[in-house]
Each structure stands twice: as structure tokens, then as C-alpha cells.
Amino acid sequence: FAKPEDAVKYRQNALFVMAQHFGRIGAMANGRVPFDGKAAADNAEIVADMAKLPWAGFTANTDKMSKAAKSEIWTEQAKFKEHNEKLVAETGKLLAAAKTNNLDNLKAAFGATAGTCKACHDSFRNL
């Protein structure tokens, strides 16, 4: 990144886009909108792709630039990387479940993926 601010914007925007598409899947999984297998798969594909991106933006020179990011991201990097890898794995499972065009499979994978998001937020996010 040319500037530390660019790294922060990159990671925040990647996480924002991922959350928007994950929310669309959640709306189906939680019965707030009708299940649409194609839309679920399309959104899950974006979520799985986006899950791979934000981690590059957590550079050493950005540790004090965001109120949302806890200092543990930088002091417990092995644990943070473990959460990152788990999210990438779970979003891959979410994509596979969405491609089955089965709401029950989607619900199960959505719950597991959401749990992974929550675990990381609990450990590494202030808000």
C-alpha cells in the first residue's frame, strides 16, 4: 500500500462488501426474505472471495489507525491468522452449501460461518 491509510480503507471496504453479501444470505437463512438458490450461491461466492482479501490490510503501521481494531491483532498475530484461516475455510463451506440449492444446508453453513465471524469479532474488534 502506498500509504497506511490505504491499507485501512482496503481492509474496511473488503469487510464491508463481505458483510453486505453475507447479510443477504442471512436474510434467506433466517426467513426474512424468500430463499433463492441462485442468489444465495451468487452472494456466497462473493463472500468466499472477499474473505481472502482484508488480511493484507492489517499492516504493522496501521495498528493505531482504527478504533474498531483491537491491539491484539498485532500482539497475537498467530491467533489472528488462525481466525482468518477459519473464516476462509467456513466461507468456502458456505459456498459449497449454497450451491446445493438446499435451504437447510445453507442454514447450517450460515450458522457456522456466522459463529466464526463472531469469534473473531469477540477477540479482535472493539465495536
PDB file of C-alpha atoms in Angstrom:
ATOM      1  CA  PHE A   1       0.000   0.000   0.000  1.00  0.00           C
ATOM      2  CA  ALA A   2       1.271   3.464  -0.848  1.00  0.00           C
ATOM      3  CA  LYS A   3       0.027   4.880   2.461  1.00  0.00           C
ATOM      4  CA  PRO A   4      -1.090   3.320   5.760  1.00  0.00           C
ATOM      5  CA  GLU A   5      -4.492   4.943   5.243  1.00  0.00           C
ATOM      6  CA  ASP A   6      -4.874   2.937   2.030  1.00  0.00           C
ATOM      7  CA  ALA A   7      -4.355  -0.322   3.935  1.00  0.00           C
ATOM      8  CA  VAL A   8      -7.044   0.624   6.466  1.00  0.00           C
ATOM      9  CA  LYS A   9      -9.501   1.611   3.729  1.00  0.00           C
ATOM     10  CA  TYR A  10      -8.758  -1.602   1.854  1.00  0.00           C
ATOM     11  CA  ARG A  11      -9.471  -3.876   4.806  1.00  0.00           C
ATOM     12  CA  GLN A  12     -12.528  -1.911   5.929  1.00  0.00           C
ATOM     13  CA  ASN A  13     -14.018  -1.874   2.455  1.00  0.00           C
ATOM     14  CA  ALA A  14     -13.351  -5.572   1.884  1.00  0.00           C
ATOM     15  CA  LEU A  15     -15.027  -6.412   5.191  1.00  0.00           C
ATOM     16  CA  PHE A  16     -17.944  -4.094   4.380  1.00  0.00           C
ATOM     17  CA  VAL A  17     -18.576  -5.727   0.999  1.00  0.00           C
ATOM     18  CA  MET A  18     -18.314  -9.187   2.556  1.00  0.00           C
ATOM     19  CA  ALA A  19     -20.788  -8.232   5.294  1.00  0.00           C
ATOM     20  CA  GLN A  20     -23.299  -6.858   2.787  1.00  0.00           C
ATOM     21  CA  HIS A  21     -23.395 -10.105   0.823  1.00  0.00           C
ATOM     22  CA  PHE A  22     -23.309 -12.248   3.963  1.00  0.00           C
ATOM     23  CA  GLY A  23     -26.318 -10.307   5.236  1.00  0.00           C
ATOM     24  CA  ARG A  24     -28.252 -11.192   2.095  1.00  0.00           C
ATOM     25  CA  ILE A  25     -27.605 -14.867   2.757  1.00  0.00           C
ATOM     26  CA  GLY A  26     -28.554 -14.403   6.395  1.00  0.00           C
ATOM     27  CA  ALA A  27     -31.866 -12.866   5.395  1.00  0.00           C
ATOM     28  CA  MET A  28     -32.669 -16.075   3.493  1.00  0.00           C
ATOM     29  CA  ALA A  29     -31.320 -18.377   6.188  1.00  0.00           C
ATOM     30  CA  ASN A  30     -33.366 -16.586   8.840  1.00  0.00           C
ATOM     31  CA  GLY A  31     -36.559 -16.457   6.775  1.00  0.00           C
ATOM     32  CA  ARG A  32     -36.681 -12.663   6.395  1.00  0.00           C
ATOM     33  CA  VAL A  33     -36.703 -12.996   2.605  1.00  0.00           C
ATOM     34  CA  PRO A  34     -37.686 -15.941   0.413  1.00  0.00           C
ATOM     35  CA  PHE A  35     -34.977 -18.469  -0.352  1.00  0.00           C
ATOM     36  CA  ASP A  36     -33.450 -18.038  -3.794  1.00  0.00           C
ATOM     37  CA  GLY A  37     -30.816 -20.663  -4.529  1.00  0.00           C
ATOM     38  CA  LYS A  38     -29.139 -18.716  -7.319  1.00  0.00           C
ATOM     39  CA  ALA A  39     -28.961 -15.526  -5.262  1.00  0.00           C
ATOM     40  CA  ALA A  40     -27.617 -17.491  -2.292  1.00  0.00           C
ATOM     41  CA  ALA A  41     -24.894 -19.065  -4.419  1.00  0.00           C
ATOM     42  CA  ASP A  42     -24.017 -15.757  -6.105  1.00  0.00           C
ATOM     43  CA  ASN A  43     -23.724 -13.986  -2.749  1.00  0.00           C
ATOM     44  CA  ALA A  44     -21.813 -16.865  -1.166  1.00  0.00           C
ATOM     45  CA  GLU A  45     -19.294 -16.745  -3.990  1.00  0.00           C
ATOM     46  CA  ILE A  46     -18.650 -13.072  -3.292  1.00  0.00           C
ATOM     47  CA  VAL A  47     -18.388 -13.741   0.452  1.00  0.00           C
ATOM     48  CA  ALA A  48     -15.879 -16.546  -0.114  1.00  0.00           C
ATOM     49  CA  ASP A  49     -13.779 -14.375  -2.412  1.00  0.00           C
ATOM     50  CA  MET A  50     -13.921 -11.327  -0.142  1.00  0.00           C
ATOM     51  CA  ALA A  51     -12.965 -13.390   2.922  1.00  0.00           C
ATOM     52  CA  LYS A  52      -9.494 -13.800   1.427  1.00  0.00           C
ATOM     53  CA  LEU A  53      -8.823 -10.083   0.983  1.00  0.00           C
ATOM     54  CA  PRO A  54      -8.904  -7.916   4.126  1.00  0.00           C
ATOM     55  CA  TRP A  55      -5.995  -9.535   5.943  1.00  0.00           C
ATOM     56  CA  ALA A  56      -3.400  -7.877   3.721  1.00  0.00           C
ATOM     57  CA  GLY A  57      -4.605  -4.525   5.053  1.00  0.00           C
ATOM     58  CA  PHE A  58      -3.691  -5.299   8.663  1.00  0.00           C
ATOM     59  CA  THR A  59      -0.167  -3.977   8.320  1.00  0.00           C
ATOM     60  CA  ALA A  60       2.089  -3.058  11.221  1.00  0.00           C
ATOM     61  CA  ASN A  61       1.897   0.648  10.522  1.00  0.00           C
ATOM     62  CA  THR A  62      -1.918   0.665  10.864  1.00  0.00           C
ATOM     63  CA  ASP A  63      -2.230  -0.653  14.398  1.00  0.00           C
ATOM     64  CA  LYS A  64      -3.453   2.652  15.856  1.00  0.00           C
ATOM     65  CA  MET A  65      -5.458   3.933  12.896  1.00  0.00           C
ATOM     66  CA  SER A  66      -8.836   2.350  13.614  1.00  0.00           C
ATOM     67  CA  LYS A  67     -10.897   2.399  16.792  1.00  0.00           C
ATOM     68  CA  ALA A  68     -12.551  -0.873  15.759  1.00  0.00           C
ATOM     69  CA  ALA A  69      -9.337  -2.897  15.534  1.00  0.00           C
ATOM     70  CA  LYS A  70      -8.040  -4.147  18.878  1.00  0.00           C
ATOM     71  CA  SER A  71      -4.316  -4.091  19.546  1.00  0.00           C
ATOM     72  CA  GLU A  72      -4.437  -7.884  19.921  1.00  0.00           C
ATOM     73  CA  ILE A  73      -4.489  -8.129  16.108  1.00  0.00           C
ATOM     74  CA  TRP A  74      -0.819  -7.181  16.186  1.00  0.00           C
ATOM     75  CA  THR A  75       0.188  -8.659  19.555  1.00  0.00           C
ATOM     76  CA  GLU A  76      -1.492 -12.032  18.922  1.00  0.00           C
ATOM     77  CA  GLN A  77      -0.811 -12.429  15.220  1.00  0.00           C
ATOM     78  CA  ALA A  78      -0.814 -16.237  15.257  1.00  0.00           C
ATOM     79  CA  LYS A  79      -4.289 -16.289  16.809  1.00  0.00           C
ATOM     80  CA  PHE A  80      -5.496 -13.608  14.372  1.00  0.00           C
ATOM     81  CA  LYS A  81      -4.142 -15.627  11.431  1.00  0.00           C
ATOM     82  CA  GLU A  82      -5.909 -18.714  12.782  1.00  0.00           C
ATOM     83  CA  HIS A  83      -9.224 -16.821  12.815  1.00  0.00           C
ATOM     84  CA  ASN A  84      -8.527 -15.591   9.275  1.00  0.00           C
ATOM     85  CA  GLU A  85      -7.881 -19.135   8.042  1.00  0.00           C
ATOM     86  CA  LYS A  86     -11.006 -20.441   9.762  1.00  0.00           C
ATOM     87  CA  LEU A  87     -13.123 -17.739   8.128  1.00  0.00           C
ATOM     88  CA  VAL A  88     -11.739 -18.542   4.689  1.00  0.00           C
ATOM     89  CA  ALA A  89     -12.479 -22.242   5.289  1.00  0.00           C
ATOM     90  CA  GLU A  90     -16.018 -21.607   6.568  1.00  0.00           C
ATOM     91  CA  THR A  91     -16.890 -19.263   3.722  1.00  0.00           C
ATOM     92  CA  GLY A  92     -15.742 -21.979   1.328  1.00  0.00           C
ATOM     93  CA  LYS A  93     -18.136 -24.377   3.054  1.00  0.00           C
ATOM     94  CA  LEU A  94     -20.861 -21.729   2.842  1.00  0.00           C
ATOM     95  CA  LEU A  95     -20.330 -21.506  -0.908  1.00  0.00           C
ATOM     96  CA  ALA A  96     -20.480 -25.290  -1.264  1.00  0.00           C
ATOM     97  CA  ALA A  97     -23.697 -25.396   0.784  1.00  0.00           C
ATOM     98  CA  ALA A  98     -25.257 -22.579  -1.237  1.00  0.00           C
ATOM     99  CA  LYS A  99     -24.507 -24.436  -4.448  1.00  0.00           C
ATOM    100  CA  THR A 100     -26.614 -27.389  -3.251  1.00  0.00           C
ATOM    101  CA  ASN A 101     -29.708 -25.194  -3.642  1.00  0.00           C
ATOM    102  CA  ASN A 102     -30.938 -26.535  -0.299  1.00  0.00           C
ATOM    103  CA  LEU A 103     -32.103 -24.122   2.384  1.00  0.00           C
ATOM    104  CA  ASP A 104     -31.291 -26.476   5.277  1.00  0.00           C
ATOM    105  CA  ASN A 105     -27.708 -26.858   4.049  1.00  0.00           C
ATOM    106  CA  LEU A 106     -27.461 -23.088   3.673  1.00  0.00           C
ATOM    107  CA  LYS A 107     -28.783 -22.507   7.193  1.00  0.00           C
ATOM    108  CA  ALA A 108     -26.255 -24.882   8.737  1.00  0.00           C
ATOM    109  CA  ALA A 109     -23.320 -23.367   6.863  1.00  0.00           C
ATOM    110  CA  PHE A 110     -24.526 -19.831   7.548  1.00  0.00           C
ATOM    111  CA  GLY A 111     -24.662 -20.544  11.284  1.00  0.00           C
ATOM    112  CA  ALA A 112     -21.141 -21.979  11.298  1.00  0.00           C
ATOM    113  CA  THR A 113     -19.783 -19.059   9.295  1.00  0.00           C
ATOM    114  CA  ALA A 114     -21.547 -16.516  11.496  1.00  0.00           C
ATOM    115  CA  GLY A 115     -20.027 -18.203  14.539  1.00  0.00           C
ATOM    116  CA  THR A 116     -16.588 -17.796  13.006  1.00  0.00           C
ATOM    117  CA  CYS A 117     -17.244 -14.092  12.373  1.00  0.00           C
ATOM    118  CA  LYS A 118     -18.435 -13.637  15.958  1.00  0.00           C
ATOM    119  CA  ALA A 119     -15.428 -15.411  17.449  1.00  0.00           C
ATOM    120  CA  CYS A 120     -13.038 -13.129  15.578  1.00  0.00           C
ATOM    121  CA  HIS A 121     -15.020 -10.016  16.447  1.00  0.00           C
ATOM    122  CA  ASP A 122     -15.108 -11.026  20.110  1.00  0.00           C
ATOM    123  CA  SER A 123     -11.337 -11.368  20.177  1.00  0.00           C
ATOM    124  CA  PHE A 124     -10.189  -8.646  17.810  1.00  0.00           C
ATOM    125  CA  ARG A 125     -12.870  -5.974  17.347  1.00  0.00           C
ATOM    126  CA  ASN A 126     -13.767  -3.164  19.724  1.00  0.00           C
ATOM    127  CA  LEU A 127     -17.260  -2.395  18.477  1.00  0.00           C
TER     128      LEU A 127
END
